[in-house]
XYZ file of C-alpha atoms in Angstrom:
571
model
C -64.553 57.777 -8.213
C -66.117 55.644 -10.938
C -68.300 52.739 -9.832
C -71.472 50.888 -10.838
C -75.097 51.386 -9.816
C -76.430 48.850 -7.306
C -79.964 48.520 -8.660
C -81.130 46.785 -11.853
C -79.335 44.663 -14.432
C -78.714 47.547 -16.854
C -75.446 48.064 -14.969
C -75.132 51.836 -15.246
C -71.807 53.457 -14.556
C -71.879 56.192 -11.942
C -69.381 58.777 -10.799
C -69.140 59.817 -7.160
C -67.690 63.188 -6.245
C -66.910 64.360 -2.718
C -66.871 60.691 -1.625
C -65.626 61.472 1.869
C -68.241 64.147 2.546
C -71.450 63.712 4.499
C -73.470 63.780 1.261
C -71.518 62.374 -1.722
C -72.743 63.555 -5.112
C -73.715 60.819 -7.580
C -73.994 61.375 -11.331
C -73.970 59.204 -14.431
C -70.620 58.187 -15.872
C -70.629 59.634 -19.389
C -67.939 57.174 -20.501
C -69.627 54.010 -19.328
C -71.027 52.186 -22.386
C -74.094 50.869 -20.557
C -75.648 54.271 -19.889
C -73.437 57.025 -21.364
C -74.228 59.278 -18.414
C -77.936 58.543 -18.079
C -79.364 57.599 -14.681
C -82.884 56.808 -13.540
C -84.354 58.377 -10.411
C -83.146 55.481 -8.235
C -79.589 55.676 -9.521
C -79.535 59.436 -9.156
C -80.596 59.071 -5.520
C -77.889 56.554 -4.599
C -76.151 59.158 -2.462
C -79.173 59.235 -0.170
C -78.653 55.550 0.689
C -75.210 56.242 2.148
C -76.346 56.500 5.729
C -75.767 54.487 8.873
C -79.430 54.723 9.827
C -80.725 51.215 10.426
C -77.367 49.612 9.653
C -76.179 46.401 11.255
C -72.932 47.762 12.661
C -71.698 44.894 14.824
C -71.982 41.094 14.944
C -74.736 39.659 17.083
C -75.257 36.280 18.699
C -78.859 35.672 19.753
C -79.401 39.407 19.147
C -76.716 40.410 21.628
C -73.603 42.253 20.444
C -70.470 40.111 20.405
C -66.993 40.391 18.922
C -66.406 39.419 15.295
C -64.225 36.512 16.431
C -66.996 35.202 18.680
C -69.604 35.440 15.923
C -67.407 33.726 13.318
C -66.449 30.998 15.784
C -70.130 30.460 16.597
C -71.017 30.223 12.902
C -68.297 27.665 12.209
C -69.029 25.658 15.371
C -72.743 25.591 14.593
C -72.188 24.434 11.028
C -69.680 21.804 12.155
C -72.055 20.356 14.755
C -74.856 20.044 12.219
C -72.573 18.514 9.581
C -71.195 16.022 12.102
C -74.690 15.019 13.226
C -76.634 15.139 9.965
C -74.139 15.425 7.114
C -73.449 18.399 4.827
C -76.810 17.796 3.122
C -78.392 19.479 6.155
C -76.692 22.805 5.299
C -77.794 25.398 2.731
C -76.763 28.859 1.554
C -79.226 31.365 0.096
C -77.677 34.315 -1.724
C -78.703 37.319 -3.754
C -78.206 39.171 -7.006
C -76.992 42.002 -4.774
C -73.773 40.102 -4.022
C -70.630 40.912 -5.959
C -69.131 38.232 -8.203
C -66.262 37.684 -5.766
C -68.725 37.074 -2.903
C -70.715 34.654 -5.035
C -67.571 32.792 -6.070
C -66.451 32.152 -2.499
C -69.917 31.019 -1.371
C -70.172 28.610 -4.303
C -66.669 27.257 -3.762
C -67.267 26.625 -0.059
C -70.626 24.921 -0.519
C -70.016 22.837 -3.639
C -66.282 22.256 -3.508
C -65.572 21.887 0.201
C -68.818 20.994 1.958
C -69.497 18.875 -1.109
C -73.189 19.539 -1.692
C -74.964 21.936 -4.047
C -77.539 23.404 -1.650
C -76.777 26.980 -2.679
C -79.361 29.012 -4.532
C -80.242 32.679 -4.785
C -83.185 34.989 -5.251
C -82.102 35.113 -8.908
C -83.891 31.758 -9.150
C -87.163 33.668 -8.967
C -86.382 35.835 -11.987
C -83.635 34.482 -14.242
C -83.717 30.667 -14.010
C -86.158 30.398 -16.919
C -83.887 32.462 -19.158
C -80.876 30.378 -18.100
C -82.711 27.167 -18.999
C -83.916 28.569 -22.308
C -80.477 29.717 -23.408
C -78.801 26.479 -22.297
C -81.363 24.318 -24.090
C -81.093 26.356 -27.290
C -77.422 27.380 -27.394
C -75.782 24.870 -25.074
C -74.685 27.783 -22.893
C -76.152 30.480 -20.677
C -75.024 33.139 -23.113
C -76.987 36.305 -23.911
C -75.975 37.025 -27.523
C -76.842 40.727 -27.779
C -75.577 44.118 -26.639
C -77.174 47.479 -25.903
C -75.828 48.946 -29.152
C -78.328 46.721 -30.955
C -81.059 49.130 -29.816
C -79.405 51.809 -31.930
C -79.372 49.631 -35.050
C -82.566 47.572 -34.893
C -85.339 48.006 -37.444
C -87.906 46.343 -35.164
C -87.754 46.196 -31.365
C -90.134 43.849 -29.565
C -90.797 44.235 -25.844
C -92.498 41.107 -24.521
C -93.383 40.659 -20.868
C -91.277 43.696 -20.066
C -92.379 47.061 -18.773
C -88.925 48.484 -19.411
C -90.147 52.033 -18.873
C -90.395 51.217 -15.166
C -88.092 48.215 -14.685
C -85.157 49.284 -16.906
C -85.732 53.018 -17.422
C -82.255 53.911 -18.692
C -82.469 51.243 -21.378
C -85.977 52.410 -22.240
C -84.740 55.982 -22.641
C -82.106 54.697 -25.047
C -84.851 52.999 -27.046
C -86.901 56.186 -26.985
C -83.957 58.178 -28.300
C -83.337 55.626 -31.062
C -86.985 55.860 -32.086
C -86.798 59.657 -32.174
C -83.680 59.548 -34.345
C -85.085 56.841 -36.634
C -88.902 57.159 -36.662
C -89.112 54.345 -39.205
C -87.995 51.888 -36.524
C -91.010 49.887 -35.374
C -91.630 49.210 -31.679
C -93.914 46.339 -30.677
C -95.130 45.777 -27.109
C -96.558 42.376 -26.199
C -98.222 42.632 -22.813
C -101.718 41.955 -21.443
C -101.639 45.457 -19.989
C -101.167 48.785 -21.666
C -98.138 49.848 -19.654
C -95.940 52.914 -19.752
C -93.759 51.051 -22.244
C -96.497 51.526 -24.841
C -95.727 55.257 -24.852
C -94.352 55.261 -28.405
C -95.209 51.735 -29.528
C -96.323 51.294 -33.114
C -98.141 48.057 -32.247
C -99.504 46.685 -28.968
C -100.570 43.059 -28.591
C -102.692 42.765 -25.401
C -102.602 38.993 -25.416
C -104.190 36.703 -22.844
C -101.796 36.141 -19.890
C -99.729 32.999 -20.397
C -100.407 32.657 -24.115
C -96.956 33.781 -25.278
C -95.809 30.279 -26.394
C -98.777 30.047 -28.754
C -98.040 33.493 -30.191
C -94.423 32.588 -30.965
C -95.322 29.092 -32.165
C -97.669 30.803 -34.592
C -94.775 33.003 -35.666
C -92.756 29.876 -36.531
C -95.649 28.596 -38.613
C -95.918 31.982 -40.332
C -92.198 32.015 -41.122
C -92.470 28.582 -42.722
C -95.501 29.583 -44.776
C -94.134 32.958 -45.909
C -90.506 32.236 -46.799
C -89.282 33.615 -43.491
C -86.811 30.818 -42.791
C -83.130 31.599 -43.278
C -82.024 28.512 -45.222
C -78.363 29.246 -44.445
C -79.155 28.622 -40.768
C -80.549 25.129 -41.312
C -77.184 23.314 -41.212
C -76.586 24.911 -37.809
C -79.875 23.825 -36.227
C -81.233 20.615 -34.754
C -84.878 19.806 -33.996
C -86.254 21.685 -36.994
C -88.833 19.180 -38.217
C -90.209 18.348 -34.773
C -90.546 21.989 -33.821
C -92.167 23.034 -37.084
C -94.630 20.146 -36.927
C -95.652 21.230 -33.452
C -96.240 24.733 -34.809
C -98.524 23.621 -37.654
C -101.571 23.698 -35.397
C -101.002 27.393 -34.697
C -102.410 29.119 -37.738
C -103.696 32.675 -37.485
C -107.172 31.698 -36.348
C -105.906 29.347 -33.636
C -103.443 31.932 -32.303
C -106.079 34.666 -32.331
C -108.551 32.508 -30.401
C -105.971 31.323 -27.880
C -104.334 34.728 -27.329
C -107.638 36.628 -27.492
C -106.403 39.190 -30.009
C -107.430 39.792 -33.606
C -105.897 37.994 -36.571
C -105.148 41.383 -38.133
C -102.964 42.460 -35.196
C -101.229 39.079 -35.130
C -100.548 39.213 -38.872
C -99.166 42.747 -38.535
C -96.702 41.513 -35.881
C -95.671 38.469 -37.896
C -95.115 40.566 -41.010
C -92.894 43.016 -39.134
C -90.788 40.159 -37.793
C -90.502 38.394 -41.152
C -89.889 41.386 -43.404
C -87.066 43.020 -41.446
C -83.561 41.676 -40.998
C -82.689 43.543 -37.814
C -85.251 42.412 -35.227
C -84.409 42.660 -31.527
C -86.615 40.949 -28.925
C -86.338 42.101 -25.316
C -88.079 40.243 -22.510
C -88.182 40.188 -18.761
C -90.301 38.839 -15.902
C -93.569 38.572 -17.821
C -91.895 35.776 -19.783
C -89.705 34.296 -17.054
C -92.014 34.223 -14.044
C -94.420 31.620 -15.321
C -95.104 27.924 -14.957
C -94.026 27.703 -18.588
C -91.191 30.245 -18.252
C -88.500 28.082 -19.844
C -90.781 27.162 -22.747
C -91.677 30.834 -23.163
C -87.975 31.572 -23.593
C -87.429 28.770 -26.078
C -90.426 29.863 -28.129
C -88.740 33.246 -28.634
C -85.337 31.683 -29.274
C -86.857 29.338 -31.894
C -88.065 32.277 -33.962
C -84.728 34.069 -33.919
C -82.749 30.947 -34.734
C -84.963 29.774 -37.596
C -85.085 33.246 -39.154
C -81.330 33.808 -38.693
C -81.942 36.980 -36.700
C -79.057 36.436 -34.311
C -75.357 37.258 -34.086
C -75.554 40.406 -36.208
C -75.937 44.109 -35.335
C -79.476 45.151 -34.470
C -80.958 41.720 -33.953
C -81.205 38.852 -31.504
C -83.023 37.442 -28.480
C -82.140 39.561 -25.438
C -83.321 38.693 -21.913
C -83.119 41.656 -19.532
C -81.667 40.817 -16.143
C -83.567 42.093 -13.135
C -80.865 42.356 -10.474
C -77.504 44.142 -10.643
C -75.385 40.985 -10.532
C -77.648 38.052 -11.315
C -75.446 37.274 -14.319
C -72.270 37.452 -12.249
C -73.807 34.891 -9.934
C -74.563 32.630 -12.893
C -70.940 32.914 -14.051
C -69.674 31.407 -10.805
C -72.369 28.717 -10.565
C -74.442 30.509 -7.959
C -77.553 28.449 -8.699
C -78.099 24.969 -7.283
C -78.229 23.270 -10.680
C -74.966 24.627 -12.101
C -71.256 24.664 -11.324
C -68.724 27.478 -11.564
C -67.557 28.854 -14.919
C -70.647 27.576 -16.745
C -69.870 23.949 -15.945
C -72.571 21.409 -15.187
C -72.898 18.253 -13.122
C -71.296 15.879 -15.597
C -68.623 13.592 -14.171
C -66.046 15.315 -16.380
C -66.952 18.819 -15.175
C -67.108 17.751 -11.525
C -63.659 16.174 -11.779
C -62.264 19.214 -13.575
C -63.550 21.627 -10.965
C -62.362 19.496 -8.059
C -58.876 19.324 -9.559
C -58.770 23.085 -10.071
C -59.970 23.809 -6.531
C -57.959 20.940 -5.033
C -60.959 20.368 -2.839
C -61.536 17.410 -0.521
C -64.940 16.609 -1.969
C -67.181 17.840 -4.765
C -70.920 18.131 -5.219
C -71.886 15.580 -7.850
C -75.531 16.412 -8.371
C -77.752 19.503 -8.263
C -78.889 20.784 -4.901
C -82.120 22.289 -3.646
C -83.441 25.265 -5.571
C -84.952 28.253 -3.776
C -88.521 27.086 -3.147
C -87.469 23.496 -2.445
C -84.690 24.748 -0.184
C -87.135 26.544 2.106
C -89.517 23.581 1.931
C -86.627 21.451 3.235
C -86.043 23.910 6.075
C -89.744 23.777 6.890
C -89.792 19.979 7.148
C -86.530 19.836 9.088
C -84.278 18.323 6.417
C -82.159 21.503 6.252
C -81.012 22.399 9.748
C -78.626 25.272 9.008
C -79.022 28.077 6.483
C -76.790 31.059 5.768
C -78.752 33.897 4.108
C -76.753 36.649 2.399
C -77.965 39.994 1.125
C -81.640 39.159 0.771
C -84.838 39.099 2.810
C -86.669 35.859 1.888
C -89.278 36.265 4.626
C -90.608 39.087 2.421
C -89.401 38.276 -1.099
C -90.155 34.541 -1.289
C -93.647 33.264 -2.097
C -95.766 32.361 0.926
C -93.901 34.565 3.359
C -95.731 33.180 6.379
C -94.466 29.684 5.573
C -90.918 31.010 5.156
C -91.162 32.706 8.547
C -92.405 29.482 10.125
C -89.538 27.534 8.584
C -86.888 29.990 9.768
C -88.375 30.139 13.256
C -87.957 26.368 13.618
C -84.530 26.088 11.945
C -81.791 25.169 14.471
C -79.184 27.506 12.939
C -79.926 30.652 10.922
C -76.955 32.829 9.949
C -77.715 36.132 8.225
C -75.181 38.544 6.752
C -76.845 41.828 5.857
C -76.462 45.593 5.931
C -79.646 46.162 7.951
C -80.141 45.254 11.573
C -83.884 44.769 11.480
C -85.635 42.955 8.654
C -88.294 40.268 8.610
C -85.468 37.738 8.098
C -82.906 39.027 10.616
C -85.585 38.589 13.281
C -85.022 34.803 12.990
C -81.216 34.913 12.951
C -79.170 33.202 15.630
C -76.029 34.838 14.227
C -75.987 38.234 12.519
C -72.912 39.291 10.544
C -72.584 42.935 9.398
C -71.974 43.136 5.647
C -70.688 46.050 3.627
C -73.105 48.091 1.554
C -72.841 49.997 -1.706
C -70.018 52.507 -1.471
C -68.106 50.190 0.860
C -67.896 47.039 -1.289
C -65.078 46.353 -3.716
C -65.521 43.893 -6.571
C -67.176 43.280 -9.929
C -70.670 42.890 -11.358
C -71.946 41.725 -14.760
C -74.916 43.369 -16.463
C -77.520 42.113 -18.951
C -75.198 42.420 -21.964
C -72.383 40.353 -20.379
C -70.457 43.493 -19.447
C -68.226 43.170 -16.391
C -67.821 46.429 -14.469
C -66.035 47.398 -11.312
C -67.935 48.339 -8.189
C -65.445 50.379 -6.210
C -65.358 51.273 -2.536
C -65.186 54.999 -1.920
C -66.114 55.267 1.754
C -65.063 53.462 4.951
C -67.189 50.548 6.166
C -69.906 51.310 8.680
C -69.054 49.921 12.103
C -67.499 46.463 11.821
C -69.033 45.677 8.424
C -67.014 43.246 6.322
C -67.142 42.001 2.707
C -69.318 38.926 2.253
C -66.375 37.055 0.712
C -64.279 37.741 3.812
C -66.982 36.483 6.180
C -67.335 33.295 4.134
C -63.588 32.753 3.911
C -63.140 33.220 7.661
C -65.804 30.629 8.419
C -64.304 28.282 5.799
C -60.913 28.533 7.490
C -62.481 27.744 10.854
C -64.068 24.667 9.302
C -60.594 23.411 8.409
C -60.441 24.567 4.781
C -57.702 27.141 5.227
C -55.733 26.387 2.045
C -58.638 27.074 -0.278
C -59.650 30.402 1.259
C -56.497 32.442 1.877
C -57.287 35.543 -0.207
C -56.512 38.912 1.289
C -57.888 41.053 -1.555
C -60.912 40.633 -3.866
C -58.636 40.950 -6.916
C -57.097 37.595 -5.995
C -60.555 36.000 -6.001
C -61.300 37.525 -9.390
C -58.026 36.179 -10.795
C -58.914 32.692 -9.603
C -62.404 33.032 -11.081
C -60.915 34.188 -14.409
C -58.345 31.396 -14.463
C -61.042 28.795 -13.797
C -63.089 30.078 -16.736
C -60.253 29.157 -19.099
C -59.153 25.971 -17.334
C -59.376 23.072 -19.819
C -61.896 25.144 -21.772
C -60.549 24.909 -25.340
C -63.544 26.818 -26.680
C -66.045 24.367 -25.228
C -67.597 26.817 -22.745
C -68.951 30.223 -23.727
C -67.902 31.923 -20.508
C -64.166 32.541 -20.723
C -62.456 35.543 -19.161
C -59.043 33.910 -18.932
C -57.589 36.992 -20.584
C -58.053 38.780 -17.254
C -56.460 36.099 -15.081
C -53.036 37.741 -15.057
C -54.118 41.189 -13.906
C -52.302 42.813 -11.018
C -54.270 44.329 -8.158
C -53.715 47.767 -9.700
C -54.894 46.611 -13.140
C -57.987 45.001 -11.610
C -58.731 48.184 -9.701
C -58.499 50.241 -12.898
C -60.351 47.703 -15.072
C -62.697 49.299 -17.593
C -66.108 47.792 -18.435
C -65.721 44.869 -20.836
C -67.995 42.191 -22.319
C -67.076 38.535 -22.088
C -65.673 36.386 -23.559
C -62.226 37.915 -22.960
C -59.503 35.508 -24.035
C -56.851 34.923 -26.697
C -59.499 35.084 -29.425
C -61.223 38.177 -28.017
C -58.581 40.053 -26.002
C -60.714 43.209 -25.895
C -64.006 41.382 -25.296
C -66.848 40.518 -27.649
C -70.056 42.501 -28.208
C -72.159 39.823 -29.960
C -72.133 36.061 -29.809
C -72.825 33.437 -32.483
C -71.898 35.547 -35.498
C -70.011 32.466 -36.698
C -73.129 30.334 -36.104
C -71.201 27.995 -33.852
C -73.050 27.060 -30.688
C -72.052 25.181 -27.536
C -73.795 21.852 -27.857
C -71.278 19.061 -28.603
C -72.171 19.063 -32.313
C -71.865 22.849 -32.550
C -75.529 23.242 -33.467
C -78.331 25.153 -31.768
C -81.499 23.347 -30.749
C -85.081 24.202 -31.629
C -87.524 22.924 -29.021
C -91.310 22.830 -29.403
C -92.785 24.597 -26.367
C -95.441 22.847 -24.353
C -98.605 24.730 -25.311
C -102.283 24.005 -24.688
C -104.350 22.753 -27.553
C -105.666 25.566 -29.726
C -109.201 26.761 -29.174
C -111.451 25.175 -31.800
C -113.602 27.801 -33.488
C -117.004 26.479 -34.524
C -118.322 27.719 -37.841
């Protein structure tokens, strides 16, 4: 049985043999393009997670076992009472990058399209929201332009704020192999620490934490001063003059003082970037998890856009996703400030989505994001929360405050695979969810590749798919017509059809070419990169090769990052 690893955003294909045995054997899928058979130690040990030890096997109401019907009725009745008394604004969902795309889609549809508010966010907010904002500001779309094959063709690979050796080990091994095959390829690591990712780096920049925007603003200035601008890109860019003027203050001396590294090291980095055509920049949480995370992203994107190092083999700005399906969640609008199929809260998009869903009401403005959502629970504004596949009492900042908020919340519904976590302790209603090996659906990895996650073992106890639990509660709330699916393939078809609905090339995410699949075709679907439509029936490896972007004028945007004033060096 071929399926997909449940850990990081690399999205490795795995093959399970003896799936019905007590100890299924897990190995890498040699035909999956994300990993070509490689697995890290966590992926190789997936078989050891297939145990019922600690599992939530049955629904619980106030920590007493009840029937599934009783638990679902209680969830719907509780939500209805709170909505009737306080309005739908008093309800929130909090999801996870561990959910499958089909689960995410149903949760988003119920909250935004039928309850009519956007109070649905996920733990992906804590890792990927900065990258989403950066891409949308620059490209007009949350669209990662690169693919893993670019590692095999790059002349320079830059790892910034990413200890890929630990966080994305299979991808790092691919980089290591590429370096061994082409020793002339240069590897640059930008990180305050000397991590394991420096193992074969040709250059390490141990910059001051938080100084990344200054480093990349200095790179823009260098490109301008040393003929590093691709003049053929200029007609496709907006904000050039403003961004370059903001970069003028960041000469070599100012960058060196601010970043606390030598001018010689900085110049060596800038020269590598400028002199080579195929430059690939990979980044992760060291860039994203920052007060200036979005600006950090745009500083990197500025350099690639102005130098034209985008849309071609071996080059581009490539954010590495942390969770296995954070991108799938973004595709269906899983964050509070976005709508499904990469639509936003414009009146036109809201109307379009409501017409497609035929929903009674539609969220018209962004909802509460993760931190604000739990703040609202803490102050009593949110009175019901449904938490799916995550443990915010541990994973959210200020865990003690999260625990206090959940303890005082009138209705806490938790769907999870484990019976006892720091979060389930506060649940009034516990719903048993299916785990890896039991779930059936799709996930999307860092390179926009959609893969199947297939069920190969029976559910533990009464565990159900998250989408099914959501749909059952939606039906009990009176929304039967919008939630009648009996198979996850039907949800995927609806998701795919929505992506192409009144799109006309205006939205980057378009998998309408998959909307007509039968259940059998969906089950056998091979990994494929979006967009998948009439123009790209077999998918598309790299975006923006035609230099057309998704802002209304078709141009990309350069944005000057907010950076502190340079350190003035006294002579």
